[in-house]
JSON list of C-alpha atoms in Angstrom, two decimals:
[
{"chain": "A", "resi": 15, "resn": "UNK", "atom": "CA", "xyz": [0.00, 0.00, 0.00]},
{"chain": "A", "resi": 16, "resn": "UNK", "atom": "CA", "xyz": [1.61, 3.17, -1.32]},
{"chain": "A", "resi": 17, "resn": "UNK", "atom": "CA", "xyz": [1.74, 6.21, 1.01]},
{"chain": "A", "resi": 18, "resn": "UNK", "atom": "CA", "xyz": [2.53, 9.74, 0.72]},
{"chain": "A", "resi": 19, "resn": "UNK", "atom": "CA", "xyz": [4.83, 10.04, -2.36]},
{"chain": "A", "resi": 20, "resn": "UNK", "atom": "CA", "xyz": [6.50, 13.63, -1.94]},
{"chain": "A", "resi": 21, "resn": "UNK", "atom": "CA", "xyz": [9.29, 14.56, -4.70]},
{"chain": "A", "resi": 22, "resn": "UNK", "atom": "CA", "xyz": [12.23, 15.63, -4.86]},
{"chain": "A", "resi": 23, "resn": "UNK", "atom": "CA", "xyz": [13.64, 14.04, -2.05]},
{"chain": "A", "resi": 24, "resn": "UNK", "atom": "CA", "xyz": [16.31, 16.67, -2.01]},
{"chain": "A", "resi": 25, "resn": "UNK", "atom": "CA", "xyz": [16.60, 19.96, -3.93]},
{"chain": "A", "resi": 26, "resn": "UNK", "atom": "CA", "xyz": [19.67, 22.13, -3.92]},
{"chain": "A", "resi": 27, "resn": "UNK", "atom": "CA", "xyz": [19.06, 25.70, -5.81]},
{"chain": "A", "resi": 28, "resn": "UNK", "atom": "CA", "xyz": [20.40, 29.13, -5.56]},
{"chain": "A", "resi": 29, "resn": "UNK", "atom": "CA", "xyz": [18.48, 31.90, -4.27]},
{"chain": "A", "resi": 30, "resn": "UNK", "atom": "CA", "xyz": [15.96, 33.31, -6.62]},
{"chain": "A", "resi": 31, "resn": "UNK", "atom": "CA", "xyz": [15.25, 30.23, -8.47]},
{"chain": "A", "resi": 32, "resn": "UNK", "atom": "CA", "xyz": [11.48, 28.74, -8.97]},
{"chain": "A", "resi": 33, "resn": "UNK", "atom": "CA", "xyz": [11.28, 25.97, -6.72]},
{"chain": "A", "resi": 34, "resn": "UNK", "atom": "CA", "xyz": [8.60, 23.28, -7.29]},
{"chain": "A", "resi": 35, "resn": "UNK", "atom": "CA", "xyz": [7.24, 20.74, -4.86]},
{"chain": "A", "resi": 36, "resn": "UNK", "atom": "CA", "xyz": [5.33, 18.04, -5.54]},
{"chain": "A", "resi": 37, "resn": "UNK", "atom": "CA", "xyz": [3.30, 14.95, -3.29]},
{"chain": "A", "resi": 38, "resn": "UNK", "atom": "CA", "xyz": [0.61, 12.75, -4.05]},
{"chain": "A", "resi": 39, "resn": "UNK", "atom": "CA", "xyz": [-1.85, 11.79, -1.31]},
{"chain": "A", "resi": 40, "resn": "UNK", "atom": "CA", "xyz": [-2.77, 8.31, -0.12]},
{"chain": "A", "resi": 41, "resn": "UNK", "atom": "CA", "xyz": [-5.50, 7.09, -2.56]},
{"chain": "A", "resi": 42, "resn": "UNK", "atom": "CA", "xyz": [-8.75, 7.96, -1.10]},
{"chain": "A", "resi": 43, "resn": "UNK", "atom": "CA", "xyz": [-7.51, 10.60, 1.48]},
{"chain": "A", "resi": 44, "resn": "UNK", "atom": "CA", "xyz": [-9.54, 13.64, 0.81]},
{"chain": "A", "resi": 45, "resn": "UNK", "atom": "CA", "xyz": [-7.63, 16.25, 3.16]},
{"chain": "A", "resi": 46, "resn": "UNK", "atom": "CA", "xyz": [-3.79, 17.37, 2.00]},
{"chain": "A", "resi": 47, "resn": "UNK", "atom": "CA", "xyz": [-1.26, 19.37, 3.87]},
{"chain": "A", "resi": 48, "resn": "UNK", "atom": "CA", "xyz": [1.62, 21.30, 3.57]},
{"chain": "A", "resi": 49, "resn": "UNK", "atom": "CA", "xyz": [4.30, 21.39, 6.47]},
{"chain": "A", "resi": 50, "resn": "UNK", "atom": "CA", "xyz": [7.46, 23.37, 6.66]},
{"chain": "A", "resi": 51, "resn": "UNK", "atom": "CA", "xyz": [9.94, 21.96, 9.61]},
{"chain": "A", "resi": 52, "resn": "UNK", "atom": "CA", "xyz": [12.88, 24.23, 10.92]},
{"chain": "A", "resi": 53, "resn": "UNK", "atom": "CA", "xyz": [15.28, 23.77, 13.96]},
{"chain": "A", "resi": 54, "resn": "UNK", "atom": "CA", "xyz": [13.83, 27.21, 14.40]},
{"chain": "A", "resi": 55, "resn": "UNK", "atom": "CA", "xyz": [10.73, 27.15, 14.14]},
{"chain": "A", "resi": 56, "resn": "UNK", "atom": "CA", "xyz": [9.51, 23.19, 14.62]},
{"chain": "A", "resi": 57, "resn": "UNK", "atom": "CA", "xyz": [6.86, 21.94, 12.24]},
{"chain": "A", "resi": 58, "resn": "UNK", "atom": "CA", "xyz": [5.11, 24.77, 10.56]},
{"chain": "A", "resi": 59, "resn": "UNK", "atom": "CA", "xyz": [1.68, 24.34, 8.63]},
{"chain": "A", "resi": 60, "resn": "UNK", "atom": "CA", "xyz": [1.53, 26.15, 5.29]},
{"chain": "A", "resi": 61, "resn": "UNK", "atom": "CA", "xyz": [-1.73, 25.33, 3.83]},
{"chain": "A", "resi": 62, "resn": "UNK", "atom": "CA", "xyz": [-4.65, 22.73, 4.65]},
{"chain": "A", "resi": 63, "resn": "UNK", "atom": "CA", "xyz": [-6.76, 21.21, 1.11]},
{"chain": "A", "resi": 64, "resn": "UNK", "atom": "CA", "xyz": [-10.10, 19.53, 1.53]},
{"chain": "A", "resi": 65, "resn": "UNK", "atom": "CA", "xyz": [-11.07, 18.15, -1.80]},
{"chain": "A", "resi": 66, "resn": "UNK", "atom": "CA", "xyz": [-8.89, 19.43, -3.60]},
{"chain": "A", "resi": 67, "resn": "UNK", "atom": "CA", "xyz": [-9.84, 23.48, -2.15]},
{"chain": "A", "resi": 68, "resn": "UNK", "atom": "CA", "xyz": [-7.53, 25.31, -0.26]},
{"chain": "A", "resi": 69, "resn": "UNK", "atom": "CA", "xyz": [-9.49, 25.77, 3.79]},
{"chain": "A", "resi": 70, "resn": "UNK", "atom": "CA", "xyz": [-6.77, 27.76, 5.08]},
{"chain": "A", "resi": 71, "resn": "UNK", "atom": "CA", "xyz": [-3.75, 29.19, 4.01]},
{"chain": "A", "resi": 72, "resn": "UNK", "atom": "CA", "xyz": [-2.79, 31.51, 6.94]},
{"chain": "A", "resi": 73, "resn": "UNK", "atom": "CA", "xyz": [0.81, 29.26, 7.53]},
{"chain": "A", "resi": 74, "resn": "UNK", "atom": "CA", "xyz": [1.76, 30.71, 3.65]},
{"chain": "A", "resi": 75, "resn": "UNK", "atom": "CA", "xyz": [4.63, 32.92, 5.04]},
{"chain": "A", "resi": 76, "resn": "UNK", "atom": "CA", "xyz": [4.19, 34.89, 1.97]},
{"chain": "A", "resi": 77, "resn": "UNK", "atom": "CA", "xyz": [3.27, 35.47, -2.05]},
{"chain": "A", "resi": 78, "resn": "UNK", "atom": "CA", "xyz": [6.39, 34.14, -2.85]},
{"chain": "A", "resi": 79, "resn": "UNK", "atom": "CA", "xyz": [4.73, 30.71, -1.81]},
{"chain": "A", "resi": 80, "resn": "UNK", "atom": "CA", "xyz": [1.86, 29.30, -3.56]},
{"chain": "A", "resi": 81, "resn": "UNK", "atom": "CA", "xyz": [-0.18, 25.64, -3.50]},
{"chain": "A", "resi": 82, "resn": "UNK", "atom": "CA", "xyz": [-2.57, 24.24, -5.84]},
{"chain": "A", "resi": 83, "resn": "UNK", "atom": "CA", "xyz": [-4.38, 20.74, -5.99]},
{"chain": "A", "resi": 84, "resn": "UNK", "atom": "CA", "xyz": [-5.63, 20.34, -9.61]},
{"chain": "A", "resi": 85, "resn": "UNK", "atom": "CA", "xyz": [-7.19, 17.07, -8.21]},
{"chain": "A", "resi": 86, "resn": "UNK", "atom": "CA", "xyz": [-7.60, 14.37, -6.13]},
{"chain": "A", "resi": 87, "resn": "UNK", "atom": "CA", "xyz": [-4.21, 12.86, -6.53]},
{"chain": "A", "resi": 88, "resn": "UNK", "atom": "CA", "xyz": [-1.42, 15.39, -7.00]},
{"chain": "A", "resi": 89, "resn": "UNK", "atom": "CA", "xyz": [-0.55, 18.77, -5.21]},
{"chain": "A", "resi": 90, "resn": "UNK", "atom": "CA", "xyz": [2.21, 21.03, -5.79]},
{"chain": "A", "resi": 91, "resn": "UNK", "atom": "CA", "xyz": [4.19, 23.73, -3.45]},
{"chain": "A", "resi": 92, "resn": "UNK", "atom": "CA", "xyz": [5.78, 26.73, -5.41]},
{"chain": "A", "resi": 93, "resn": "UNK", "atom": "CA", "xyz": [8.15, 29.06, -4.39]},
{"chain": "A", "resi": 94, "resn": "UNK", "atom": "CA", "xyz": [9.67, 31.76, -6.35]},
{"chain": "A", "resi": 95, "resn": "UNK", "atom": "CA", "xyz": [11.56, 33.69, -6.22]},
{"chain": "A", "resi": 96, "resn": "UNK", "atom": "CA", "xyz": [13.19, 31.13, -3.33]},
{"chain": "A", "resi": 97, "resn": "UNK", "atom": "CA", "xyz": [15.36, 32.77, -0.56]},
{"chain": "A", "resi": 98, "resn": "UNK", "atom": "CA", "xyz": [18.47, 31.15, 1.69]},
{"chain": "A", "resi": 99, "resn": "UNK", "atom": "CA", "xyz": [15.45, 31.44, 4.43]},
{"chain": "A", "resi": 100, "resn": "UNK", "atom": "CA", "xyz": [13.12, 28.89, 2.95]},
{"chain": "A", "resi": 101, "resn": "UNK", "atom": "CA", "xyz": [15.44, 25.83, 3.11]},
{"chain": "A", "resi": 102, "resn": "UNK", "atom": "CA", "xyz": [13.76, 23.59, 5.32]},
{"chain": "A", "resi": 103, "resn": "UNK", "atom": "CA", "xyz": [12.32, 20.08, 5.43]},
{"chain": "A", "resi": 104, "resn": "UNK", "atom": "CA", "xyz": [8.89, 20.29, 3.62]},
{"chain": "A", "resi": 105, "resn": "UNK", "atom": "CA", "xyz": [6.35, 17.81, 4.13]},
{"chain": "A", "resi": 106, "resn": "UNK", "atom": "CA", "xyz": [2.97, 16.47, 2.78]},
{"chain": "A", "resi": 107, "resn": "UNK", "atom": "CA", "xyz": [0.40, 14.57, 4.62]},
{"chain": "A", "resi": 108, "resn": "UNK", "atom": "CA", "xyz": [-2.93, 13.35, 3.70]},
{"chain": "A", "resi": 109, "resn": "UNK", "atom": "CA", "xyz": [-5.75, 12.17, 6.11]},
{"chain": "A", "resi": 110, "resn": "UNK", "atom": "CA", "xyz": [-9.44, 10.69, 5.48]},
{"chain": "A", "resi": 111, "resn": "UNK", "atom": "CA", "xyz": [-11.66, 12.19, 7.18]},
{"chain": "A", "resi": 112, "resn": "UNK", "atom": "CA", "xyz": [-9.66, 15.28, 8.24]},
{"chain": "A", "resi": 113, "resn": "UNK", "atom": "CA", "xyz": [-10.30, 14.43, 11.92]},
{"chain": "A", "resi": 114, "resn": "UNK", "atom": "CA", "xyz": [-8.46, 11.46, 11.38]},
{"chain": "A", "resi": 115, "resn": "UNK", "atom": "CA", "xyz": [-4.42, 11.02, 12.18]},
{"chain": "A", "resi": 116, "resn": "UNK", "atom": "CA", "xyz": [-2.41, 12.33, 9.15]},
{"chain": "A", "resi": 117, "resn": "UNK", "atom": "CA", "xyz": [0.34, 10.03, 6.96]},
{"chain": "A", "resi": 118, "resn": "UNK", "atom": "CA", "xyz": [3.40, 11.86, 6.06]},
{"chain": "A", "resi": 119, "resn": "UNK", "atom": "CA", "xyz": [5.38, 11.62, 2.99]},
{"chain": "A", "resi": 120, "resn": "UNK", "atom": "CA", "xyz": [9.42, 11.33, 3.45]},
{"chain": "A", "resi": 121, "resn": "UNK", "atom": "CA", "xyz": [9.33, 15.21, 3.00]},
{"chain": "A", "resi": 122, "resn": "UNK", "atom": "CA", "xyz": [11.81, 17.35, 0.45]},
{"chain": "A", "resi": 123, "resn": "UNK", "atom": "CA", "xyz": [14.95, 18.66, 1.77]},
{"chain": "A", "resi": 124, "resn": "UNK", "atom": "CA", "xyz": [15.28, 22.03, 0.16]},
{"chain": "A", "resi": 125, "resn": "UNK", "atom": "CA", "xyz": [18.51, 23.75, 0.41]},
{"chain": "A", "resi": 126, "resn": "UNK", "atom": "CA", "xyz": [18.50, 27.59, -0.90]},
{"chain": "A", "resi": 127, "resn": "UNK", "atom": "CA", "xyz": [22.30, 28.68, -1.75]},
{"chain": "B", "resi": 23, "resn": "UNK", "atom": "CA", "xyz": [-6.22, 29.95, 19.22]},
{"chain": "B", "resi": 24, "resn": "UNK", "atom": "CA", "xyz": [-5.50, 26.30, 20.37]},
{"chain": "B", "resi": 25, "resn": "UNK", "atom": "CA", "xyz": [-1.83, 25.97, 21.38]},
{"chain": "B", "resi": 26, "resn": "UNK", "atom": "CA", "xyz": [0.21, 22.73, 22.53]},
{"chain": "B", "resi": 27, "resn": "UNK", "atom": "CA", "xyz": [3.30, 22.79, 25.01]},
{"chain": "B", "resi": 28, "resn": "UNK", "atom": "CA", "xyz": [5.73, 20.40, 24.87]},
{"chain": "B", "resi": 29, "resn": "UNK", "atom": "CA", "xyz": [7.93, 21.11, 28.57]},
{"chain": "B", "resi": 30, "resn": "UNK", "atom": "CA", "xyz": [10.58, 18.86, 27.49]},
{"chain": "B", "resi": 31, "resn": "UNK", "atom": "CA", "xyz": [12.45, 20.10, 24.45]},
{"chain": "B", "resi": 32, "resn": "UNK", "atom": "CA", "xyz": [15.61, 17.81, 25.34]},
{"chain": "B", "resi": 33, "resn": "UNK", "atom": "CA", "xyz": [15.35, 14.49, 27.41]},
{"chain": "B", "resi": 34, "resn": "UNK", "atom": "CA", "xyz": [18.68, 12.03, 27.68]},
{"chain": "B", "resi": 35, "resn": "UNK", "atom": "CA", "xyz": [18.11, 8.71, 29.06]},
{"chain": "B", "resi": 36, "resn": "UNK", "atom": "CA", "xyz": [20.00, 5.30, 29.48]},
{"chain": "B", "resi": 37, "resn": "UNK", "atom": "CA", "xyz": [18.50, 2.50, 28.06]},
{"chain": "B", "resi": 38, "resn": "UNK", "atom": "CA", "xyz": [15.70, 0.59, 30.65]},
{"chain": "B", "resi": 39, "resn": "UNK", "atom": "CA", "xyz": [14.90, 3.70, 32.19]},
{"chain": "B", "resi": 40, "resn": "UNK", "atom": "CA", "xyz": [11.01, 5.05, 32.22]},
{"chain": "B", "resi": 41, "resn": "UNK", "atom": "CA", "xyz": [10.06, 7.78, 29.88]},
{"chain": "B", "resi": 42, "resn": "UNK", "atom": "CA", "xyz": [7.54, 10.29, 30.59]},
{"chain": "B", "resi": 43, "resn": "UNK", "atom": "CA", "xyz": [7.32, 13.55, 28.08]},
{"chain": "B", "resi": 44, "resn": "UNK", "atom": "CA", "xyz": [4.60, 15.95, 28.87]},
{"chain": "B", "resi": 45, "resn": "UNK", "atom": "CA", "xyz": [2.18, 17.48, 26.78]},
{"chain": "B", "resi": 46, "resn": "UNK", "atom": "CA", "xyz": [-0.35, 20.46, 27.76]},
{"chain": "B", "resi": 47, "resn": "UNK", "atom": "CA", "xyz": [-3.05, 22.23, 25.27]},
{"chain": "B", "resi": 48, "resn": "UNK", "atom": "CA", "xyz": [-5.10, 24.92, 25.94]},
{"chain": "B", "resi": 49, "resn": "UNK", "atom": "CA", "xyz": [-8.31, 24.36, 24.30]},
{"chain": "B", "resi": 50, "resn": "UNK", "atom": "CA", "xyz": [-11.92, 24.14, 26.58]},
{"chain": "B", "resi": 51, "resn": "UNK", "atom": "CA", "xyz": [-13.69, 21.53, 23.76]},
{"chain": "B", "resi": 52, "resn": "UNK", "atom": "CA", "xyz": [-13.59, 18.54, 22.98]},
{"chain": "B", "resi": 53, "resn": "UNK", "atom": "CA", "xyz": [-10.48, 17.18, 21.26]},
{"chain": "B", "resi": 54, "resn": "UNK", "atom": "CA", "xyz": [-8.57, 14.61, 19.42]},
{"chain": "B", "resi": 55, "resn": "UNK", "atom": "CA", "xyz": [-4.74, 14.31, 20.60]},
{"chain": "B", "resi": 56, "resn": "UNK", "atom": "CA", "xyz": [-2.13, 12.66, 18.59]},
{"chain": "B", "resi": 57, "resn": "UNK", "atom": "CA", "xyz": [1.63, 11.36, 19.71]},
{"chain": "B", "resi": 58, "resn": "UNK", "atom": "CA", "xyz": [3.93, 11.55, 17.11]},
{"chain": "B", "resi": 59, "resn": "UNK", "atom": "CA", "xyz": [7.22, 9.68, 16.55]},
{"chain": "B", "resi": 60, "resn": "UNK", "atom": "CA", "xyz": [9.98, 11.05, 13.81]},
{"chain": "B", "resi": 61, "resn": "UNK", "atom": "CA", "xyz": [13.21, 8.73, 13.85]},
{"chain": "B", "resi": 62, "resn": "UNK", "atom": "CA", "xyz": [16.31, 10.61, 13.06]},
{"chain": "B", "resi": 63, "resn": "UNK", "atom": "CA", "xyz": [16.05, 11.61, 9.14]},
{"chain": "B", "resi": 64, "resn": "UNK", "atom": "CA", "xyz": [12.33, 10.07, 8.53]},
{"chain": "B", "resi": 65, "resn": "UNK", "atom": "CA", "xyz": [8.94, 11.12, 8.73]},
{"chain": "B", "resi": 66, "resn": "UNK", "atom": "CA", "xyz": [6.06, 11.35, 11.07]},
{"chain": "B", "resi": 67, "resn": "UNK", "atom": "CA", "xyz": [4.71, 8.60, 12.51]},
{"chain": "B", "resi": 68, "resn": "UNK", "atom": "CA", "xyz": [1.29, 7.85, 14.18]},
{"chain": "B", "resi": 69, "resn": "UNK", "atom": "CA", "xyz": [2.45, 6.68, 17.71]},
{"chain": "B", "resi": 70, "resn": "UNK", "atom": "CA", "xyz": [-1.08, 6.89, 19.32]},
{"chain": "B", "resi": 71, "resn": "UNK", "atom": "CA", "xyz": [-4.37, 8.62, 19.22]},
{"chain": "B", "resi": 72, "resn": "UNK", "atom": "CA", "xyz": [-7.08, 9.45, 21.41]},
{"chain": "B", "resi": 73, "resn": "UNK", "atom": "CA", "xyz": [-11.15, 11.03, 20.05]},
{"chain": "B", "resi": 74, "resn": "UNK", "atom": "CA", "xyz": [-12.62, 9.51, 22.95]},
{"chain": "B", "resi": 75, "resn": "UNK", "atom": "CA", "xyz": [-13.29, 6.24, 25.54]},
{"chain": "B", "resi": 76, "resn": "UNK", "atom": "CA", "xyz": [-10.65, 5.09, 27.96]},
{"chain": "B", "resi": 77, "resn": "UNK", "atom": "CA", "xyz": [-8.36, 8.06, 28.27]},
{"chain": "B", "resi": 78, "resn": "UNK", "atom": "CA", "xyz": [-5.56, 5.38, 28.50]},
{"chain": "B", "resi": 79, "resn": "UNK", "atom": "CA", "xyz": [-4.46, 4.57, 25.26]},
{"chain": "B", "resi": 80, "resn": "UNK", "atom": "CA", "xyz": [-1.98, 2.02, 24.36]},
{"chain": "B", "resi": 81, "resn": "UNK", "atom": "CA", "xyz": [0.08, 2.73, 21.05]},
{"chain": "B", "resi": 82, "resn": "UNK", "atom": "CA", "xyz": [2.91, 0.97, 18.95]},
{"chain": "B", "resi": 83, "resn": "UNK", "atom": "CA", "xyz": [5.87, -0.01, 20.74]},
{"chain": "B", "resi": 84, "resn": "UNK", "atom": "CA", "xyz": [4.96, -0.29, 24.34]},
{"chain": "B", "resi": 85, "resn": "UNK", "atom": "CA", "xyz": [3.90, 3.26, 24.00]},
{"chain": "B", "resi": 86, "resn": "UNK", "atom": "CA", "xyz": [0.72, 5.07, 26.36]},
{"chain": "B", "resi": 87, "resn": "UNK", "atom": "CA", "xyz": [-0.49, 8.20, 26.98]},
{"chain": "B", "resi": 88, "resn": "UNK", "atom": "CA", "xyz": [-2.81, 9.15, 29.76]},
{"chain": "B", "resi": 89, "resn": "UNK", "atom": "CA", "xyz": [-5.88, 11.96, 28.88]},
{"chain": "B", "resi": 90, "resn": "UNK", "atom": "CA", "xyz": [-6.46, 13.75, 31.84]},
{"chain": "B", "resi": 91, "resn": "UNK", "atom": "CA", "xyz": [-8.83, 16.13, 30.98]},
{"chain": "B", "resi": 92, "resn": "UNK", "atom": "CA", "xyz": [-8.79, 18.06, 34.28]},
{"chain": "B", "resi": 93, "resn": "UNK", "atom": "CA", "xyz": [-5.36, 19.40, 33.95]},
{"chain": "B", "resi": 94, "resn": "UNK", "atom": "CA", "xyz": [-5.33, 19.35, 30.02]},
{"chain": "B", "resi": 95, "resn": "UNK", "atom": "CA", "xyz": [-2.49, 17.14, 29.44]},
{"chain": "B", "resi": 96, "resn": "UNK", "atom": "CA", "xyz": [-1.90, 14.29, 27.69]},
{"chain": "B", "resi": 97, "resn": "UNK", "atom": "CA", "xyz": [1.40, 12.94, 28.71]},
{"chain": "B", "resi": 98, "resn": "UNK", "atom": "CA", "xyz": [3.63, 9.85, 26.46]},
{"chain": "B", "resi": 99, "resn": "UNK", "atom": "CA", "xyz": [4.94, 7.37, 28.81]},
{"chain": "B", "resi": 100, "resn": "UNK", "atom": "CA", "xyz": [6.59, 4.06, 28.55]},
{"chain": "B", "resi": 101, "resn": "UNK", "atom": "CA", "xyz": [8.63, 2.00, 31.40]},
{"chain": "B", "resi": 102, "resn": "UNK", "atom": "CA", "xyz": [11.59, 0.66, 29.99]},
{"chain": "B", "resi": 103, "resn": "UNK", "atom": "CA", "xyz": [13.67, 2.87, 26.49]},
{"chain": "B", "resi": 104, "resn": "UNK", "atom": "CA", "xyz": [15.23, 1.23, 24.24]},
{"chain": "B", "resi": 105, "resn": "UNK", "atom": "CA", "xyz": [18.37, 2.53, 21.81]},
{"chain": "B", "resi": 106, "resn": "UNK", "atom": "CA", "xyz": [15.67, 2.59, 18.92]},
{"chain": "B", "resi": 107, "resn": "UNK", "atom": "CA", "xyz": [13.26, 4.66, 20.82]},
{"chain": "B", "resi": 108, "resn": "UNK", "atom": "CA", "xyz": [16.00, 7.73, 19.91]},
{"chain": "B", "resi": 109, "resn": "UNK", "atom": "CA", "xyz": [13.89, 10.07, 17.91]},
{"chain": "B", "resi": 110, "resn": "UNK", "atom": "CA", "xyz": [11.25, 13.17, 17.91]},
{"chain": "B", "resi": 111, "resn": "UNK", "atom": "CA", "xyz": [8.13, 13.10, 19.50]},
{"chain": "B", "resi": 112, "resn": "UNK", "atom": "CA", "xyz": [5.50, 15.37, 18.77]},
{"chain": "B", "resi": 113, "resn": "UNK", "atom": "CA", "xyz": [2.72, 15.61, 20.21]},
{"chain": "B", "resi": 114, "resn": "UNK", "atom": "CA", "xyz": [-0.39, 17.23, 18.26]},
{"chain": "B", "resi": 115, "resn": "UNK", "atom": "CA", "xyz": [-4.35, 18.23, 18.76]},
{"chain": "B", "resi": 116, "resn": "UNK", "atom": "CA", "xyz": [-7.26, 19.29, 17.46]},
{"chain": "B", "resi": 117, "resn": "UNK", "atom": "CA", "xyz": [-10.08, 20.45, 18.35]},
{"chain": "B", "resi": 118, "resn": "UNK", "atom": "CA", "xyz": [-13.73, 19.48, 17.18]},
{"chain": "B", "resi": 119, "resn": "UNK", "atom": "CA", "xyz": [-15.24, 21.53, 14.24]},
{"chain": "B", "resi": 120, "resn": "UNK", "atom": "CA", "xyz": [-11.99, 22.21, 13.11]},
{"chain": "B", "resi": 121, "resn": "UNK", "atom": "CA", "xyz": [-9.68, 19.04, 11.68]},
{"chain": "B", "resi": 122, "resn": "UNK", "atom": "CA", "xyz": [-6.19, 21.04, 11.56]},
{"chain": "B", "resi": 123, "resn": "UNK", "atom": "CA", "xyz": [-4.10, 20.19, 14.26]},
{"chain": "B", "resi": 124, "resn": "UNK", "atom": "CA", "xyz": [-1.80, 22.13, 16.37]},
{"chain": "B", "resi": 125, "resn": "UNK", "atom": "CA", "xyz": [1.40, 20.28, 16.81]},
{"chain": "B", "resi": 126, "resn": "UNK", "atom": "CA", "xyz": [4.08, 21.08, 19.78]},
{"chain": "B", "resi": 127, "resn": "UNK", "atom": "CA", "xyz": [7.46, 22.41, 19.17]},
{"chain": "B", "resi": 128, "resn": "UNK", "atom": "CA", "xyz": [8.59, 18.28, 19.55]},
{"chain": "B", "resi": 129, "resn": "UNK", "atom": "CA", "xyz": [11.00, 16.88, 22.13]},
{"chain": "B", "resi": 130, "resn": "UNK", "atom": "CA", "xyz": [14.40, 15.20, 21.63]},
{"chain": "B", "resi": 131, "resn": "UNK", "atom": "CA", "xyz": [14.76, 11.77, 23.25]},
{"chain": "B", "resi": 132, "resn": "UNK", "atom": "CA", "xyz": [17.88, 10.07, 23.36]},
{"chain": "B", "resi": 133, "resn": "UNK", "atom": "CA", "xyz": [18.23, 6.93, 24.85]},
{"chain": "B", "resi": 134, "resn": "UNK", "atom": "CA", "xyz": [22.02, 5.76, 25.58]},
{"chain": "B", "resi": 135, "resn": "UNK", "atom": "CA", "xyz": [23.12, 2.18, 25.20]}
]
């Protein structure tokens, strides 16, 4: 049974490049998230999808970042221009029903030079 | 807002010894609490959940928590560490009529041989 699929696993870029993200939910989960996790900060929630429409959003630190779900299946996390300040760990996790516990992909490791 | 508090942030034990990490939210509903394990360089993990019932719950790995809803805690315990048991623990919660959850800043266990 497949889980979370997140790609990259790792993505090295220098500052001011577009930085795509990518996961694919658990078949049949209809709730998608986006986590950011910093030695900083700890685990961060960017954005929350319920199918396949964005709930909340509040965690997107700014307009650099941006989410979509075209459907069911696939999500994406965009950042550009990207900054040194947005490496991080980013996960995905998916969840059916919402009030359910959450699966976690392996997460990207994004390093901004 | 809901928030969680995780007391702990760094806990060093030798192997056989008992493990408590607390956990506190502040939120007057009713709520769903999560433990959350992340071995070093993985993902999340679903250690344990509790919606409702006996508010000791027994998870993977000779893992329990204890819901004591007087006090609102919902502390991870388990008697005897082993070396594997060396990871993040988060600890997360949500509250009804809303499915996000609130994780806690996590707390670093790690268990000598």
């Amino acid at each position: 049974d497949a889980g979370v699929i997140q790609s990259p696993r790792h993505e090295v870029t220098e500052m001011g490049q577009e930085v795509t993200l990518r996961c694919k939910p658990i078949s049949g989960h209809n709730s998608l998230f986006w986590y950011r996790q910093t030695m900083m900060r700890g685990l961060e929630l960017l954005i929350y999808f319920n199918n396949n429409v964005p709930i909340d959003d509040s965690g997107m630190p700014e307009d650099r970042f941006s989410a979509k779900m075209p459907n069911a299946s696939f999500s994406t996390l965009k950042i550009q221009p990207s900054e040194p300040r947005d490496s991080a760990v980013y996960f995905c996790a998916s969840s059916f029903p919402p009030a359910q516990p959450q699966h976690f992909g392996d997460g990207t490791r994004l390093s901004i030079l | 807002a809901q928030s969680v508090s995780q007391h702990n942030h760094h806990v060093i034990l030798s192997e056989a010894a008992s493990l408590e990490l607390g956990c506190n939210y502040s939120y007057g509903g009713t709520v769903n609490l999560f433990w959350y394990v992340q071995y070093p360089g993985q993902h999340l993990q679903l250690l344990l959940k509790y919606f409702s019932g006996d508010p000791l719950v027994k998870g993977i790995k000779g893992f329990e928590a204890e819901f004591i809803k007087s006090k609102f805690s919902f502390n991870l315990r388990k008697p005897s560490v082993q070396w594997s048991d060396t990871a993040e623990y988060f600890c997360a919660v949500s509250g009804a009529g809303s499915y996000i959850p609130t994780f806690g800043r996590g707390t670093s266990l790690i268990v000598h041989p």
